[in-house]
Amino acid sequence: MESWTFLAFFIASATTLAMAVTALLLDRRR
């Protein structure tokens, strides 16, 4: 497994997680 493939997967996972957390925080504020 190449390093750039792992890096791309890590970035995608982190972005998805960040979006989910942001959505939850915005939903709780309202």
MMTF fields as JSON, N, C-alpha, C and O atoms, coordinates in Angstrom:
{
  "mmtfVersion": "1.0.0",
  "mmtfProducer": "UNKNOWN",
  "numBonds": 119,
  "numAtoms": 120,
  "numGroups": 30,
  "numChains": 1,
  "numModels": 1,
  "chainsPerModel": [1],
  "groupsPerChain": [30],
  "chainIdList": ["A"],
  "bondAtomList": [4, 2, 8, 6, 12, 10, 16, 14, 20, 18, 24, 22, 28, 26, 32, 30, 36, 34, 40, 38, 44, 42, 48, 46, 52, 50, 56, 54, 60, 58, 64, 62, 68, 66, 72, 70, 76, 74, 80, 78, 84, 82, 88, 86, 92, 90, 96, 94, 100, 98, 104, 102, 108, 106, 112, 110, 116, 114],
  "bondOrderList": [1, 1, 1, 1, 1, 1, 1, 1, 1, 1, 1, 1, 1, 1, 1, 1, 1, 1, 1, 1, 1, 1, 1, 1, 1, 1, 1, 1, 1],
  "groupList": [{"groupName": "MET", "atomNameList": ["N", "CA", "C", "O"], "elementList": ["N", "C", "C", "O"], "formalChargeList": [0, 0, 0, 0], "bondAtomList": [1, 0, 2, 1, 3, 2], "bondOrderList": [1, 1, 2], "singleLetterCode": "M", "chemCompType": "L-PEPTIDE LINKING"}, {"groupName": "GLU", "atomNameList": ["N", "CA", "C", "O"], "elementList": ["N", "C", "C", "O"], "formalChargeList": [0, 0, 0, 0], "bondAtomList": [1, 0, 2, 1, 3, 2], "bondOrderList": [1, 1, 2], "singleLetterCode": "E", "chemCompType": "L-PEPTIDE LINKING"}, {"groupName": "SER", "atomNameList": ["N", "CA", "C", "O"], "elementList": ["N", "C", "C", "O"], "formalChargeList": [0, 0, 0, 0], "bondAtomList": [1, 0, 2, 1, 3, 2], "bondOrderList": [1, 1, 2], "singleLetterCode": "S", "chemCompType": "L-PEPTIDE LINKING"}, {"groupName": "TRP", "atomNameList": ["N", "CA", "C", "O"], "elementList": ["N", "C", "C", "O"], "formalChargeList": [0, 0, 0, 0], "bondAtomList": [1, 0, 2, 1, 3, 2], "bondOrderList": [1, 1, 2], "singleLetterCode": "W", "chemCompType": "L-PEPTIDE LINKING"}, {"groupName": "THR", "atomNameList": ["N", "CA", "C", "O"], "elementList": ["N", "C", "C", "O"], "formalChargeList": [0, 0, 0, 0], "bondAtomList": [1, 0, 2, 1, 3, 2], "bondOrderList": [1, 1, 2], "singleLetterCode": "T", "chemCompType": "L-PEPTIDE LINKING"}, {"groupName": "PHE", "atomNameList": ["N", "CA", "C", "O"], "elementList": ["N", "C", "C", "O"], "formalChargeList": [0, 0, 0, 0], "bondAtomList": [1, 0, 2, 1, 3, 2], "bondOrderList": [1, 1, 2], "singleLetterCode": "F", "chemCompType": "L-PEPTIDE LINKING"}, {"groupName": "LEU", "atomNameList": ["N", "CA", "C", "O"], "elementList": ["N", "C", "C", "O"], "formalChargeList": [0, 0, 0, 0], "bondAtomList": [1, 0, 2, 1, 3, 2], "bondOrderList": [1, 1, 2], "singleLetterCode": "L", "chemCompType": "L-PEPTIDE LINKING"}, {"groupName": "ALA", "atomNameList": ["N", "CA", "C", "O"], "elementList": ["N", "C", "C", "O"], "formalChargeList": [0, 0, 0, 0], "bondAtomList": [1, 0, 2, 1, 3, 2], "bondOrderList": [1, 1, 2], "singleLetterCode": "A", "chemCompType": "L-PEPTIDE LINKING"}, {"groupName": "ILE", "atomNameList": ["N", "CA", "C", "O"], "elementList": ["N", "C", "C", "O"], "formalChargeList": [0, 0, 0, 0], "bondAtomList": [1, 0, 2, 1, 3, 2], "bondOrderList": [1, 1, 2], "singleLetterCode": "I", "chemCompType": "L-PEPTIDE LINKING"}, {"groupName": "VAL", "atomNameList": ["N", "CA", "C", "O"], "elementList": ["N", "C", "C", "O"], "formalChargeList": [0, 0, 0, 0], "bondAtomList": [1, 0, 2, 1, 3, 2], "bondOrderList": [1, 1, 2], "singleLetterCode": "V", "chemCompType": "L-PEPTIDE LINKING"}, {"groupName": "ASP", "atomNameList": ["N", "CA", "C", "O"], "elementList": ["N", "C", "C", "O"], "formalChargeList": [0, 0, 0, 0], "bondAtomList": [1, 0, 2, 1, 3, 2], "bondOrderList": [1, 1, 2], "singleLetterCode": "D", "chemCompType": "L-PEPTIDE LINKING"}, {"groupName": "ARG", "atomNameList": ["N", "CA", "C", "O"], "elementList": ["N", "C", "C", "O"], "formalChargeList": [0, 0, 0, 0], "bondAtomList": [1, 0, 2, 1, 3, 2], "bondOrderList": [1, 1, 2], "singleLetterCode": "R", "chemCompType": "L-PEPTIDE LINKING"}],
  "groupTypeList": [0, 1, 2, 3, 4, 5, 6, 7, 5, 5, 8, 7, 2, 7, 4, 4, 6, 7, 0, 7, 9, 4, 7, 6, 6, 6, 10, 11, 11, 11],
  "groupIdList": [1, 2, 3, 4, 5, 6, 7, 8, 9, 10, 11, 12, 13, 14, 15, 16, 17, 18, 19, 20, 21, 22, 23, 24, 25, 26, 27, 28, 29, 30],
  "secStructList": [7, 7, 2, 2, 2, 2, 2, 2, 2, 2, 2, 2, 2, 2, 2, 2, 2, 2, 2, 2, 2, 2, 2, 2, 2, 2, 2, 2, 2, 7],
  "xCoordList": [0.856, 0.0, 0.893, 1.75, 0.667, 1.513, 1.117, -0.022, 2.076, 1.847, 0.792, -0.025, 0.81, -0.155, -1.574, -2.524, -1.728, -3.064, -3.593, -4.756, -2.722, -3.108, -3.42, -4.367, -2.613, -2.82, -4.164, -4.893, -4.489, -5.758, -6.933, -7.934, -6.8, -7.865, -8.026, -9.145, -6.899, -6.936, -7.606, -8.414, -7.27, -7.859, -9.364, -10.14, -9.775, -11.201, -11.948, -13.039, -11.364, -12.012, -12.106, -13.141, -11.027, -11.007, -12.018, -12.7, -12.109, -13.055, -14.491, -15.313, -14.785, -16.138, -16.487, -17.596, -15.532, -15.764, -15.976, -16.847, -15.182, -15.305, -16.666, -17.278, -17.139, -18.447, -19.555, -20.508, -19.429, -20.451, -20.496, -21.575, -19.32, -19.251, -19.817, -20.555, -19.471, -19.981, -21.5, -22.169, -22.043, -23.498, -24.167, -25.215, -23.565, -24.142, -24.109, -25.076, -22.997, -22.88, -23.892, -24.524, -24.05, -25.003, -26.424, -27.262, -26.703, -28.046, -28.35, -29.486, -27.348, -27.567, -27.775, -28.529, -27.108, -27.269, -28.697, -29.242, -29.294, -30.675, -31.622, -32.84],
  "yCoordList": [-1.191, 0.0, 1.242, 1.417, 2.082, 3.268, 4.335, 4.389, 5.167, 6.186, 7.207, 7.645, 7.584, 8.601, 8.054, 8.808, 6.744, 6.139, 6.202, 6.534, 5.877, 5.942, 7.377, 7.631, 8.315, 9.727, 10.214, 10.928, 9.826, 10.233, 9.654, 10.334, 8.394, 7.753, 8.447, 8.655, 8.804, 9.476, 10.843, 11.22, 11.586, 12.914, 12.792, 13.584, 11.808, 11.61, 11.271, 11.787, 10.412, 10.015, 11.208, 11.429, 11.965, 13.12, 14.174, 14.779, 14.39, 15.374, 14.955, 15.769, 13.667, 13.163, 13.287, 13.687, 12.942, 13.026, 14.476, 14.766, 15.382, 16.8, 17.344, 18.121, 16.94, 17.391, 16.868, 17.587, 15.613, 15.013, 15.727, 16.024, 15.999, 16.686, 18.096, 18.547, 18.791, 20.153, 20.153, 21.019, 19.179, 19.08, 18.837, 19.414, 17.99, 17.698, 18.939, 19.229, 19.671, 20.873, 21.928, 22.563, 22.12, 23.118, 22.704, 23.553, 21.397, 20.904, 21.087, 21.385, 20.91, 21.057, 22.517, 22.819, 23.428, 24.85, 25.299, 26.135, 24.746, 25.102, 24.245, 24.383],
  "zCoordList": [0.0, 0.0, 0.0, 0.866, -0.984, -1.099, -0.08, 0.384, 0.248, 1.273, 0.83, 1.64, -0.452, -0.901, -0.871, -0.66, -1.08, -1.023, 0.404, 0.634, 1.36, 2.774, 3.176, 3.921, 2.677, 3.001, 2.462, 3.151, 1.23, 0.628, 1.419, 1.644, 1.838, 2.618, 3.969, 4.436, 4.595, 5.891, 5.768, 6.616, 4.709, 4.497, 4.265, 4.799, 3.474, 3.194, 4.48, 4.723, 5.294, 6.549, 7.503, 8.132, 7.604, 8.497, 8.049, 8.876, 6.737, 6.207, 6.495, 6.913, 6.265, 6.519, 7.995, 8.349, 8.854, 10.298, 10.721, 11.541, 10.166, 10.505, 10.086, 10.818, 8.917, 8.431, 9.334, 9.636, 9.764, 10.627, 11.979, 12.493, 12.552, 13.846, 13.73, 14.605, 12.651, 12.448, 12.333, 12.895, 11.603, 11.435, 12.787, 13.077, 13.607, 14.929, 15.814, 16.519, 15.777, 16.61, 16.177, 17.022, 14.866, 14.371, 14.713, 15.017, 14.664, 14.967, 16.456, 16.826, 17.301, 18.742, 19.118, 20.043, 18.405, 18.714, 18.438, 19.158, 17.402, 17.082, 17.909, 17.794]
}
